PDB file of C-alpha atoms in Angstrom:
ATOM      1  CA  MET Y   1      57.356  83.958  92.516  1.00  0.00           C
ATOM      2  CA  MET Y   2      58.949  87.013  90.869  1.00  0.00           C
ATOM      3  CA  ILE Y   3      56.692  89.304  92.891  1.00  0.00           C
ATOM      4  CA  LEU Y   4      57.765  87.569  96.097  1.00  0.00           C
ATOM      5  CA  LEU Y   5      61.447  87.983  95.173  1.00  0.00           C
ATOM      6  CA  GLN Y   6      60.894  91.667  94.390  1.00  0.00           C
ATOM      7  CA  LEU Y   7      59.216  92.140  97.758  1.00  0.00           C
ATOM      8  CA  LEU Y   8      62.059  90.282  99.446  1.00  0.00           C
ATOM      9  CA  VAL Y   9      64.709  92.538  97.876  1.00  0.00           C
ATOM     10  CA  SER Y  10      62.815  95.729  98.714  1.00  0.00           C
ATOM     11  CA  GLY Y  11      62.125  94.339 102.195  1.00  0.00           C
ATOM     12  CA  ILE Y  12      65.825  93.675 102.778  1.00  0.00           C
ATOM     13  CA  ALA Y  13      66.653  97.193 101.539  1.00  0.00           C
ATOM     14  CA  MET Y  14      64.153  98.880 103.855  1.00  0.00           C
ATOM     15  CA  GLY Y  15      65.190  96.470 106.592  1.00  0.00           C
ATOM     16  CA  PHE Y  16      68.747  97.775 106.335  1.00  0.00           C
ATOM     17  CA  VAL Y  17      67.394 101.336 106.540  1.00  0.00           C
ATOM     18  CA  TYR Y  18      65.628 100.478 109.800  1.00  0.00           C
ATOM     19  CA  ALA Y  19      68.686  98.540 110.961  1.00  0.00           C
ATOM     20  CA  LEU Y  20      71.031 101.505 110.476  1.00  0.00           C
ATOM     21  CA  THR Y  21      68.517 103.716 112.265  1.00  0.00           C
ATOM     22  CA  ALA Y  22      68.502 101.256 115.157  1.00  0.00           C
ATOM     23  CA  VAL Y  23      72.315 101.192 115.105  1.00  0.00           C
ATOM     24  CA  GLU Y  24      72.356 104.979 115.586  1.00  0.00           C
ATOM     25  CA  TYR Y  25      70.016 104.729 118.550  1.00  0.00           C
ATOM     26  CA  THR Y  26      72.118 101.891 119.979  1.00  0.00           C
ATOM     27  CA  LEU Y  27      75.480 103.636 119.580  1.00  0.00           C
ATOM     28  CA  ILE Y  28      74.345 106.732 121.472  1.00  0.00           C
ATOM     29  CA  TRP Y  29      72.494 104.663 124.074  1.00  0.00           C
ATOM     30  CA  ASN Y  30      75.559 102.509 124.750  1.00  0.00           C
ATOM     31  CA  SER Y  31      77.894 105.490 125.101  1.00  0.00           C
ATOM     32  CA  SER Y  32      75.682 107.864 127.091  1.00  0.00           C
ATOM     33  CA  GLY Y  33      72.605 106.014 128.322  1.00  0.00           C
ATOM     34  CA  LEU Y  34      70.507 108.557 126.400  1.00  0.00           C
ATOM     35  CA  LEU Y  35      68.147 108.234 123.443  1.00  0.00           C
ATOM     36  CA  ASN Y  36      68.317 110.660 120.545  1.00  0.00           C
ATOM     37  CA  PHE Y  37      64.709 111.704 120.017  1.00  0.00           C
ATOM     38  CA  GLY Y  38      65.814 114.176 117.352  1.00  0.00           C
ATOM     39  CA  HIS Y  39      67.022 111.294 115.214  1.00  0.00           C
ATOM     40  CA  GLU Y  40      64.593 111.780 112.321  1.00  0.00           C
ATOM     41  CA  LYS Y  41      65.655 115.403 111.863  1.00  0.00           C
ATOM     42  CA  VAL Y  42      69.324 114.404 111.751  1.00  0.00           C
ATOM     43  CA  ILE Y  43      68.548 111.995 108.899  1.00  0.00           C
ATOM     44  CA  MET Y  44      66.573 114.746 107.167  1.00  0.00           C
ATOM     45  CA  LEU Y  45      69.473 117.187 107.602  1.00  0.00           C
ATOM     46  CA  GLY Y  46      71.846 114.795 105.856  1.00  0.00           C
ATOM     47  CA  ALA Y  47      69.473 114.516 102.899  1.00  0.00           C
ATOM     48  CA  TYR Y  48      69.084 118.301 102.633  1.00  0.00           C
ATOM     49  CA  ILE Y  49      72.822 118.983 102.857  1.00  0.00           C
ATOM     50  CA  PHE Y  50      73.477 116.471 100.076  1.00  0.00           C
ATOM     51  CA  ALA Y  51      70.601 117.457  97.782  1.00  0.00           C
ATOM     52  CA  GLY Y  52      70.274 121.169  98.535  1.00  0.00           C
ATOM     53  CA  THR Y  53      73.885 122.173  99.112  1.00  0.00           C
ATOM     54  CA  MET Y  54      76.312 119.653  97.632  1.00  0.00           C
ATOM     55  CA  VAL Y  55      74.496 118.671  94.426  1.00  0.00           C
ATOM     56  CA  LEU Y  56      72.096 121.493  93.527  1.00  0.00           C
ATOM     57  CA  ASN Y  57      74.028 124.534  94.847  1.00  0.00           C
ATOM     58  CA  LEU Y  58      77.703 123.536  94.676  1.00  0.00           C
ATOM     59  CA  GLY Y  59      77.337 121.141  91.763  1.00  0.00           C
ATOM     60  CA  THR Y  60      79.502 118.411  93.243  1.00  0.00           C
ATOM     61  CA  GLY Y  61      79.247 114.945  91.819  1.00  0.00           C
ATOM     62  CA  VAL Y  62      77.315 112.267  93.652  1.00  0.00           C
ATOM     63  CA  VAL Y  63      80.332 110.535  95.215  1.00  0.00           C
ATOM     64  CA  PRO Y  64      82.174 113.727  96.343  1.00  0.00           C
ATOM     65  CA  GLY Y  65      78.855 115.100  97.601  1.00  0.00           C
ATOM     66  CA  PHE Y  66      78.179 111.886  99.515  1.00  0.00           C
ATOM     67  CA  VAL Y  67      81.612 111.917 101.174  1.00  0.00           C
ATOM     68  CA  ALA Y  68      81.434 115.641 101.970  1.00  0.00           C
ATOM     69  CA  THR Y  69      77.964 115.308 103.488  1.00  0.00           C
ATOM     70  CA  VAL Y  70      79.024 112.420 105.711  1.00  0.00           C
ATOM     71  CA  ALA Y  71      82.071 114.440 106.853  1.00  0.00           C
ATOM     72  CA  VAL Y  72      79.938 117.508 107.629  1.00  0.00           C
ATOM     73  CA  MET Y  73      77.481 115.378 109.588  1.00  0.00           C
ATOM     74  CA  ALA Y  74      80.334 113.844 111.613  1.00  0.00           C
ATOM     75  CA  VAL Y  75      81.628 117.302 112.556  1.00  0.00           C
ATOM     76  CA  PHE Y  76      78.088 118.369 113.443  1.00  0.00           C
ATOM     77  CA  GLY Y  77      77.843 115.269 115.633  1.00  0.00           C
ATOM     78  CA  VAL Y  78      80.938 116.316 117.599  1.00  0.00           C
ATOM     79  CA  LEU Y  79      79.430 119.772 118.195  1.00  0.00           C
ATOM     80  CA  ILE Y  80      76.143 118.236 119.354  1.00  0.00           C
ATOM     81  CA  ALA Y  81      77.984 115.801 121.626  1.00  0.00           C
ATOM     82  CA  PHE Y  82      79.818 118.573 123.481  1.00  0.00           C
ATOM     83  CA  SER Y  83      76.792 120.884 123.603  1.00  0.00           C
ATOM     84  CA  ILE Y  84      74.032 118.377 124.461  1.00  0.00           C
ATOM     85  CA  PHE Y  85      74.917 114.743 125.124  1.00  0.00           C
ATOM     86  CA  ILE Y  86      78.001 115.159 127.320  1.00  0.00           C
ATOM     87  CA  PRO Y  87      76.632 117.974 129.552  1.00  0.00           C
ATOM     88  CA  LEU Y  88      73.286 116.210 130.004  1.00  0.00           C
ATOM     89  CA  ARG Y  89      74.435 112.678 130.763  1.00  0.00           C
ATOM     90  CA  GLN Y  90      74.524 113.381 134.513  1.00  0.00           C
ATOM     91  CA  MET Y  91      71.121 115.076 134.513  1.00  0.00           C
ATOM     92  CA  SER Y  92      67.654 113.542 134.621  1.00  0.00           C
ATOM     93  CA  ARG Y  93      66.381 111.486 131.699  1.00  0.00           C
ATOM     94  CA  LEU Y  94      63.541 113.983 131.217  1.00  0.00           C
ATOM     95  CA  CYS Y  95      66.007 116.834 130.667  1.00  0.00           C
ATOM     96  CA  ALA Y  96      67.935 114.739 128.158  1.00  0.00           C
ATOM     97  CA  ILE Y  97      64.781 113.738 126.303  1.00  0.00           C
ATOM     98  CA  MET Y  98      63.597 117.350 126.067  1.00  0.00           C
ATOM     99  CA  ALA Y  99      67.042 118.474 124.894  1.00  0.00           C
ATOM    100  CA  THR Y 100      67.129 115.990 122.004  1.00  0.00           C
ATOM    101  CA  VAL Y 101      63.538 116.829 121.050  1.00  0.00           C
ATOM    102  CA  MET Y 102      64.400 120.539 121.010  1.00  0.00           C
ATOM    103  CA  MET Y 103      67.538 119.785 118.992  1.00  0.00           C
ATOM    104  CA  GLY Y 104      65.324 118.122 116.397  1.00  0.00           C
ATOM    105  CA  ASN Y 105      62.961 121.103 116.333  1.00  0.00           C
ATOM    106  CA  ILE Y 106      65.855 123.533 115.907  1.00  0.00           C
ATOM    107  CA  ILE Y 107      67.269 121.479 113.021  1.00  0.00           C
ATOM    108  CA  ASN Y 108      63.827 121.327 111.419  1.00  0.00           C
ATOM    109  CA  GLU Y 109      63.291 125.094 111.605  1.00  0.00           C
ATOM    110  CA  ALA Y 110      66.839 125.859 110.448  1.00  0.00           C
ATOM    111  CA  VAL Y 111      66.361 123.614 107.408  1.00  0.00           C
ATOM    112  CA  ARG Y 112      62.978 125.176 106.645  1.00  0.00           C
ATOM    113  CA  LEU Y 113      64.388 128.709 106.839  1.00  0.00           C
ATOM    114  CA  TYR Y 114      67.504 127.944 104.780  1.00  0.00           C
ATOM    115  CA  TYR Y 115      66.180 125.547 102.140  1.00  0.00           C
ATOM    116  CA  GLY Y 116      62.502 126.526 102.113  1.00  0.00           C
ATOM    117  CA  PRO Y 117      59.405 124.409 102.739  1.00  0.00           C
ATOM    118  CA  GLU Y 118      59.291 122.766  99.291  1.00  0.00           C
ATOM    119  CA  ALA Y 119      60.331 119.154  98.810  1.00  0.00           C
ATOM    120  CA  MET Y 120      63.512 118.479  96.826  1.00  0.00           C
ATOM    121  CA  THR Y 121      64.537 115.775  94.398  1.00  0.00           C
ATOM    122  CA  VAL Y 122      67.835 114.881  92.753  1.00  0.00           C
ATOM    123  CA  LYS Y 123      67.070 113.969  89.153  1.00  0.00           C
ATOM    124  CA  GLY Y 124      68.554 110.683  88.020  1.00  0.00           C
ATOM    125  CA  PHE Y 125      69.992 109.876  91.456  1.00  0.00           C
ATOM    126  CA  MET Y 126      70.002 106.079  91.945  1.00  0.00           C
ATOM    127  CA  SER Y 127      67.144 105.798  89.450  1.00  0.00           C
ATOM    128  CA  GLY Y 128      66.315 103.040  87.002  1.00  0.00           C
ATOM    129  CA  ILE Y 129      65.421  99.366  87.058  1.00  0.00           C
ATOM    130  CA  ALA Y 130      67.842  96.439  87.324  1.00  0.00           C
ATOM    131  CA  ARG Y 131      66.762  93.243  85.577  1.00  0.00           C
ATOM    132  CA  VAL Y 132      67.967  89.705  86.199  1.00  0.00           C
ATOM    133  CA  GLY Y 133      65.955  87.434  83.943  1.00  0.00           C
ATOM    134  CA  ASN Y 134      62.314  88.089  84.759  1.00  0.00           C
ATOM    135  CA  LEU Y 135      63.182  89.771  88.051  1.00  0.00           C
ATOM    136  CA  ALA Y 136      62.960  93.576  87.936  1.00  0.00           C
ATOM    137  CA  VAL Y 137      64.115  95.561  90.965  1.00  0.00           C
ATOM    138  CA  ALA Y 138      64.529  99.303  91.455  1.00  0.00           C
ATOM    139  CA  LYS Y 139      68.235 100.180  91.452  1.00  0.00           C
ATOM    140  CA  ALA Y 140      67.627 102.362  94.501  1.00  0.00           C
ATOM    141  CA  TYR Y 141      67.001  99.273  96.626  1.00  0.00           C
ATOM    142  CA  ILE Y 142      70.192  97.613  95.385  1.00  0.00           C
ATOM    143  CA  TYR Y 143      72.211 100.744  96.170  1.00  0.00           C
ATOM    144  CA  ILE Y 144      70.664 100.920  99.651  1.00  0.00           C
ATOM    145  CA  ILE Y 145      71.616  97.295 100.340  1.00  0.00           C
ATOM    146  CA  VAL Y 146      75.196  97.790  99.093  1.00  0.00           C
ATOM    147  CA  ILE Y 147      75.700 101.062 101.000  1.00  0.00           C
ATOM    148  CA  SER Y 148      74.260  99.529 104.167  1.00  0.00           C
ATOM    149  CA  ILE Y 149      76.472  96.439 103.973  1.00  0.00           C
ATOM    150  CA  VAL Y 150      79.537  98.656 103.478  1.00  0.00           C
ATOM    151  CA  ILE Y 151      78.585 100.811 106.491  1.00  0.00           C
ATOM    152  CA  VAL Y 152      77.944  97.780 108.704  1.00  0.00           C
ATOM    153  CA  GLY Y 153      81.217  96.174 107.589  1.00  0.00           C
ATOM    154  CA  LEU Y 154      83.266  99.328 108.217  1.00  0.00           C
ATOM    155  CA  LEU Y 155      81.619  99.829 111.605  1.00  0.00           C
ATOM    156  CA  GLU Y 156      82.362  96.236 112.597  1.00  0.00           C
ATOM    157  CA  LEU Y 157      86.020  96.591 111.550  1.00  0.00           C
ATOM    158  CA  PHE Y 158      86.296  99.888 113.417  1.00  0.00           C
ATOM    159  CA  MET Y 159      84.758  98.474 116.599  1.00  0.00           C
ATOM    160  CA  ARG Y 160      86.957  95.357 116.637  1.00  0.00           C
ATOM    161  CA  LYS Y 161      90.267  96.424 115.097  1.00  0.00           C
ATOM    162  CA  THR Y 162      90.895  99.992 116.300  1.00  0.00           C
ATOM    163  CA  LYS Y 163      91.840 101.241 119.750  1.00  0.00           C
ATOM    164  CA  THR Y 164      88.994 103.759 119.721  1.00  0.00           C
ATOM    165  CA  GLY Y 165      86.493 101.106 118.670  1.00  0.00           C
ATOM    166  CA  LYS Y 166      87.600  98.793 121.465  1.00  0.00           C
ATOM    167  CA  ALA Y 167      87.258 101.694 123.901  1.00  0.00           C
ATOM    168  CA  MET Y 168      83.708 102.262 122.641  1.00  0.00           C
ATOM    169  CA  ARG Y 169      82.867  98.621 123.325  1.00  0.00           C
ATOM    170  CA  CYS Y 170      84.378  98.920 126.791  1.00  0.00           C
ATOM    171  CA  VAL Y 171      82.328 102.040 127.574  1.00  0.00           C
ATOM    172  CA  ALA Y 172      79.195 100.318 126.277  1.00  0.00           C
ATOM    173  CA  SER Y 173      79.858  97.402 128.610  1.00  0.00           C
ATOM    174  CA  ASN Y 174      80.622  99.389 131.774  1.00  0.00           C
ATOM    175  CA  LYS Y 175      81.175 103.154 131.816  1.00  0.00           C
ATOM    176  CA  THR Y 176      82.516 103.260 135.369  1.00  0.00           C
ATOM    177  CA  ALA Y 177      85.040 100.486 134.766  1.00  0.00           C
ATOM    178  CA  ALA Y 178      86.074 102.123 131.487  1.00  0.00           C
ATOM    179  CA  ALA Y 179      86.747 105.425 133.260  1.00  0.00           C
ATOM    180  CA  LEU Y 180      88.775 103.645 135.963  1.00  0.00           C
ATOM    181  CA  MET Y 181      90.869 102.026 133.227  1.00  0.00           C
ATOM    182  CA  GLY Y 182      91.802 105.468 131.915  1.00  0.00           C
ATOM    183  CA  ILE Y 183      89.381 105.721 128.991  1.00  0.00           C
ATOM    184  CA  ASP Y 184      88.179 109.276 128.367  1.00  0.00           C
ATOM    185  CA  VAL Y 185      84.427 108.647 128.409  1.00  0.00           C
ATOM    186  CA  SER Y 186      83.562 112.161 127.182  1.00  0.00           C
ATOM    187  CA  ARG Y 187      85.907 111.907 124.202  1.00  0.00           C
ATOM    188  CA  ASN Y 188      84.563 108.438 123.509  1.00  0.00           C
ATOM    189  CA  MET Y 189      81.028 109.803 123.533  1.00  0.00           C
ATOM    190  CA  ALA Y 190      81.979 112.565 121.085  1.00  0.00           C
ATOM    191  CA  VAL Y 191      83.438 109.997 118.675  1.00  0.00           C
ATOM    192  CA  THR Y 192      80.332 107.826 119.042  1.00  0.00           C
ATOM    193  CA  VAL Y 193      77.937 110.688 118.309  1.00  0.00           C
ATOM    194  CA  ALA Y 194      80.082 111.725 115.327  1.00  0.00           C
ATOM    195  CA  ILE Y 195      79.873 108.194 113.912  1.00  0.00           C
ATOM    196  CA  SER Y 196      76.126 107.961 114.528  1.00  0.00           C
ATOM    197  CA  PHE Y 197      75.493 111.330 112.842  1.00  0.00           C
ATOM    198  CA  ALA Y 198      77.692 110.298 109.903  1.00  0.00           C
ATOM    199  CA  ILE Y 199      75.559 107.153 109.563  1.00  0.00           C
ATOM    200  CA  CYS Y 200      72.448 109.354 109.652  1.00  0.00           C
ATOM    201  CA  GLY Y 201      73.911 111.453 106.845  1.00  0.00           C
ATOM    202  CA  ALA Y 202      74.598 108.387 104.697  1.00  0.00           C
ATOM    203  CA  LEU Y 203      71.147 107.047 105.515  1.00  0.00           C
ATOM    204  CA  GLY Y 204      69.432 110.305 104.575  1.00  0.00           C
ATOM    205  CA  ILE Y 205      71.189 110.292 101.203  1.00  0.00           C
ATOM    206  CA  SER Y 206      70.398 106.630 100.566  1.00  0.00           C
ATOM    207  CA  VAL Y 207      66.637 107.025 100.978  1.00  0.00           C
ATOM    208  CA  ILE Y 208      66.300 110.086  98.712  1.00  0.00           C
ATOM    209  CA  PRO Y 209      65.091 107.963  95.744  1.00  0.00           C
ATOM    210  CA  VAL Y 210      62.470 106.296  97.960  1.00  0.00           C
ATOM    211  CA  PHE Y 211      61.285 109.375  99.873  1.00  0.00           C
ATOM    212  CA  SER Y 212      61.509 112.880  98.444  1.00  0.00           C
ATOM    213  CA  VAL Y 213      63.631 115.269 100.504  1.00  0.00           C
ATOM    214  CA  ASN Y 214      61.177 116.937 102.892  1.00  0.00           C
ATOM    215  CA  SER Y 215      60.792 117.717 106.587  1.00  0.00           C
ATOM    216  CA  SER Y 216      58.833 114.547 107.383  1.00  0.00           C
ATOM    217  CA  MET Y 217      60.786 112.107 105.195  1.00  0.00           C
ATOM    218  CA  ALA Y 218      62.337 110.243 108.141  1.00  0.00           C
ATOM    219  CA  THR Y 219      59.427 110.183 110.595  1.00  0.00           C
ATOM    220  CA  MET Y 220      58.365 106.588 109.966  1.00  0.00           C
ATOM    221  CA  ILE Y 221      61.976 105.515 109.411  1.00  0.00           C
ATOM    222  CA  SER Y 222      62.831 106.780 112.880  1.00  0.00           C
ATOM    223  CA  LEU Y 223      59.860 105.098 114.556  1.00  0.00           C
ATOM    224  CA  LYS Y 224      60.439 101.782 112.794  1.00  0.00           C
ATOM    225  CA  GLY Y 225      64.160 102.008 113.515  1.00  0.00           C
ATOM    226  CA  PHE Y 226      63.400 102.382 117.208  1.00  0.00           C
ATOM    227  CA  ALA Y 227      61.079  99.380 116.968  1.00  0.00           C
ATOM    228  CA  ALA Y 228      63.864  97.445 115.221  1.00  0.00           C
ATOM    229  CA  GLY Y 229      66.259  98.243 118.053  1.00  0.00           C
ATOM    230  CA  VAL Y 230      63.804  96.961 120.652  1.00  0.00           C
ATOM    231  CA  VAL Y 231      62.935  93.865 118.604  1.00  0.00           C
ATOM    232  CA  GLY Y 232      66.602  92.958 118.197  1.00  0.00           C
ATOM    233  CA  GLY Y 233      67.476  93.766 121.805  1.00  0.00           C
ATOM    234  CA  PHE Y 234      68.237  97.354 122.745  1.00  0.00           C
ATOM    235  CA  GLY Y 235      71.959  97.906 123.188  1.00  0.00           C
ATOM    236  CA  SER Y 236      72.930  95.078 120.831  1.00  0.00           C
ATOM    237  CA  LEU Y 237      74.384  96.128 117.468  1.00  0.00           C
ATOM    238  CA  PRO Y 238      73.812  92.689 115.857  1.00  0.00           C
ATOM    239  CA  GLY Y 239      70.318  92.775 117.347  1.00  0.00           C
ATOM    240  CA  ALA Y 240      69.659  96.143 115.704  1.00  0.00           C
ATOM    241  CA  ILE Y 241      70.505  94.681 112.298  1.00  0.00           C
ATOM    242  CA  VAL Y 242      68.441  91.528 112.855  1.00  0.00           C
ATOM    243  CA  GLY Y 243      65.492  93.571 114.113  1.00  0.00           C
ATOM    244  CA  GLY Y 244      65.641  95.945 111.155  1.00  0.00           C
ATOM    245  CA  LEU Y 245      65.758  93.163 108.585  1.00  0.00           C
ATOM    246  CA  ALA Y 246      62.942  91.286 110.326  1.00  0.00           C
ATOM    247  CA  ILE Y 247      60.672  94.330 110.260  1.00  0.00           C
ATOM    248  CA  GLY Y 248      61.579  95.316 106.688  1.00  0.00           C
ATOM    249  CA  ILE Y 249      60.876  91.866 105.259  1.00  0.00           C
ATOM    250  CA  ALA Y 250      57.741  91.349 107.377  1.00  0.00           C
ATOM    251  CA  GLU Y 251      56.125  94.634 106.364  1.00  0.00           C
ATOM    252  CA  ASN Y 252      56.811  94.120 102.661  1.00  0.00           C
ATOM    253  CA  ILE Y 253      55.364  90.615 102.641  1.00  0.00           C
ATOM    254  CA  ALA Y 254      52.394  91.844 104.687  1.00  0.00           C
ATOM    255  CA  GLY Y 255      51.877  94.547 102.071  1.00  0.00           C
ATOM    256  CA  MET Y 256      51.290  91.814  99.495  1.00  0.00           C
ATOM    257  CA  ILE Y 257      48.683  90.066 101.665  1.00  0.00           C
ATOM    258  CA  PHE Y 258      46.911  92.967 103.364  1.00  0.00           C
ATOM    259  CA  PRO Y 259      45.886  96.464 102.186  1.00  0.00           C
ATOM    260  CA  SER Y 260      48.823  98.864 101.810  1.00  0.00           C
ATOM    261  CA  THR Y 261      47.417 101.090 104.565  1.00  0.00           C
ATOM    262  CA  PHE Y 262      48.175  98.252 106.994  1.00  0.00           C
ATOM    263  CA  LYS Y 263      51.867  98.171 106.077  1.00  0.00           C
ATOM    264  CA  ASP Y 264      53.108 100.792 108.552  1.00  0.00           C
ATOM    265  CA  ALA Y 265      51.471  98.946 111.453  1.00  0.00           C
ATOM    266  CA  VAL Y 266      53.477  95.763 110.863  1.00  0.00           C
ATOM    267  CA  ALA Y 267      56.611  97.060 112.614  1.00  0.00           C
ATOM    268  CA  PHE Y 268      54.698  97.722 115.798  1.00  0.00           C
ATOM    269  CA  ILE Y 269      52.799  94.432 115.640  1.00  0.00           C
ATOM    270  CA  VAL Y 270      56.155  92.642 115.358  1.00  0.00           C
ATOM    271  CA  LEU Y 271      57.438  94.759 118.253  1.00  0.00           C
ATOM    272  CA  ILE Y 272      54.528  93.812 120.526  1.00  0.00           C
ATOM    273  CA  ALA Y 273      54.750  90.131 119.553  1.00  0.00           C
ATOM    274  CA  VAL Y 274      58.484  89.954 120.336  1.00  0.00           C
ATOM    275  CA  LEU Y 275      58.077  91.792 123.649  1.00  0.00           C
ATOM    276  CA  LEU Y 276      55.358  89.356 124.706  1.00  0.00           C
ATOM    277  CA  VAL Y 277      57.525  86.333 123.913  1.00  0.00           C
ATOM    278  CA  LYS Y 278      61.013  87.689 124.734  1.00  0.00           C
ATOM    279  CA  PRO Y 279      60.948  91.077 126.501  1.00  0.00           C
ATOM    280  CA  SER Y 280      64.721  91.503 126.196  1.00  0.00           C
ATOM    281  CA  GLY Y 281      64.551  91.285 122.389  1.00  0.00           C
ATOM    282  CA  LEU Y 282      65.760  88.615 119.995  1.00  0.00           C
ATOM    283  CA  LEU Y 283      69.454  89.060 120.801  1.00  0.00           C
ATOM    284  CA  GLY Y 284      69.166  91.136 123.958  1.00  0.00           C
ATOM    285  CA  LYS Y 285      70.474  90.108 127.346  1.00  0.00           C
ATOM    286  CA  LYS Y 286      68.219  89.802 130.375  1.00  0.00           C
ATOM    287  CA  ARG Y 287      68.766  92.632 132.841  1.00  0.00           C
TER     288      ARG Y 287
END
């Protein structure tokens, strides 16, 4: 029973990681109609800025380093929005796909040249074991769950209570109607990309205790996050969260039953199963 509870906690934690990844995909998709295929490198960049620059080089504390990294990633998101996403939204999907892929490659090479090819770790960061009776859970998973819930809560408040958030929802619903109502779609897209990159920065920091900081740390996270978005219903923020949690819990429980090498396939098995039963996703709308 204790093993099952441990797997459930770690599954929820990784589920939130996939959910936030799916949220990033969904935010950019809703605002621009484009997919960010450089997503994994943006997550990696956030981890490197925090570990390599804020903590190891500048010696900031964890909390100031976390906040500074998220702020830097948001500014970087604005620059990327005006240089890639906004200019390319009227062009073919192939051009947009290639642009985001190249963006990811440029980030990867820039990180490799600046920080070097070696993996990084932050000693003592979110380490240790939390015990509740006979239940022992890595503190990293608890921190991931807490950070994720805070991010989701803040995003929900922003989307529903602020003028900019309401404009983002309007653009996601109908870009043409939003423009006719006087909403600056380009500015809205810049804000959306800034938020999504800030989430990537927070996500990259959160998974450092689980994955060492290296160039391929977010590859599977990105793929499973995309699967989570499709499972939940692409374009639906609640669906992204539901899809992420479903995949995270399913793969951890499957890891107890089947060989560990099978674990990474679970996300895509769940994806195929959901598409066969409900092609629009669990919470997606039929188009």
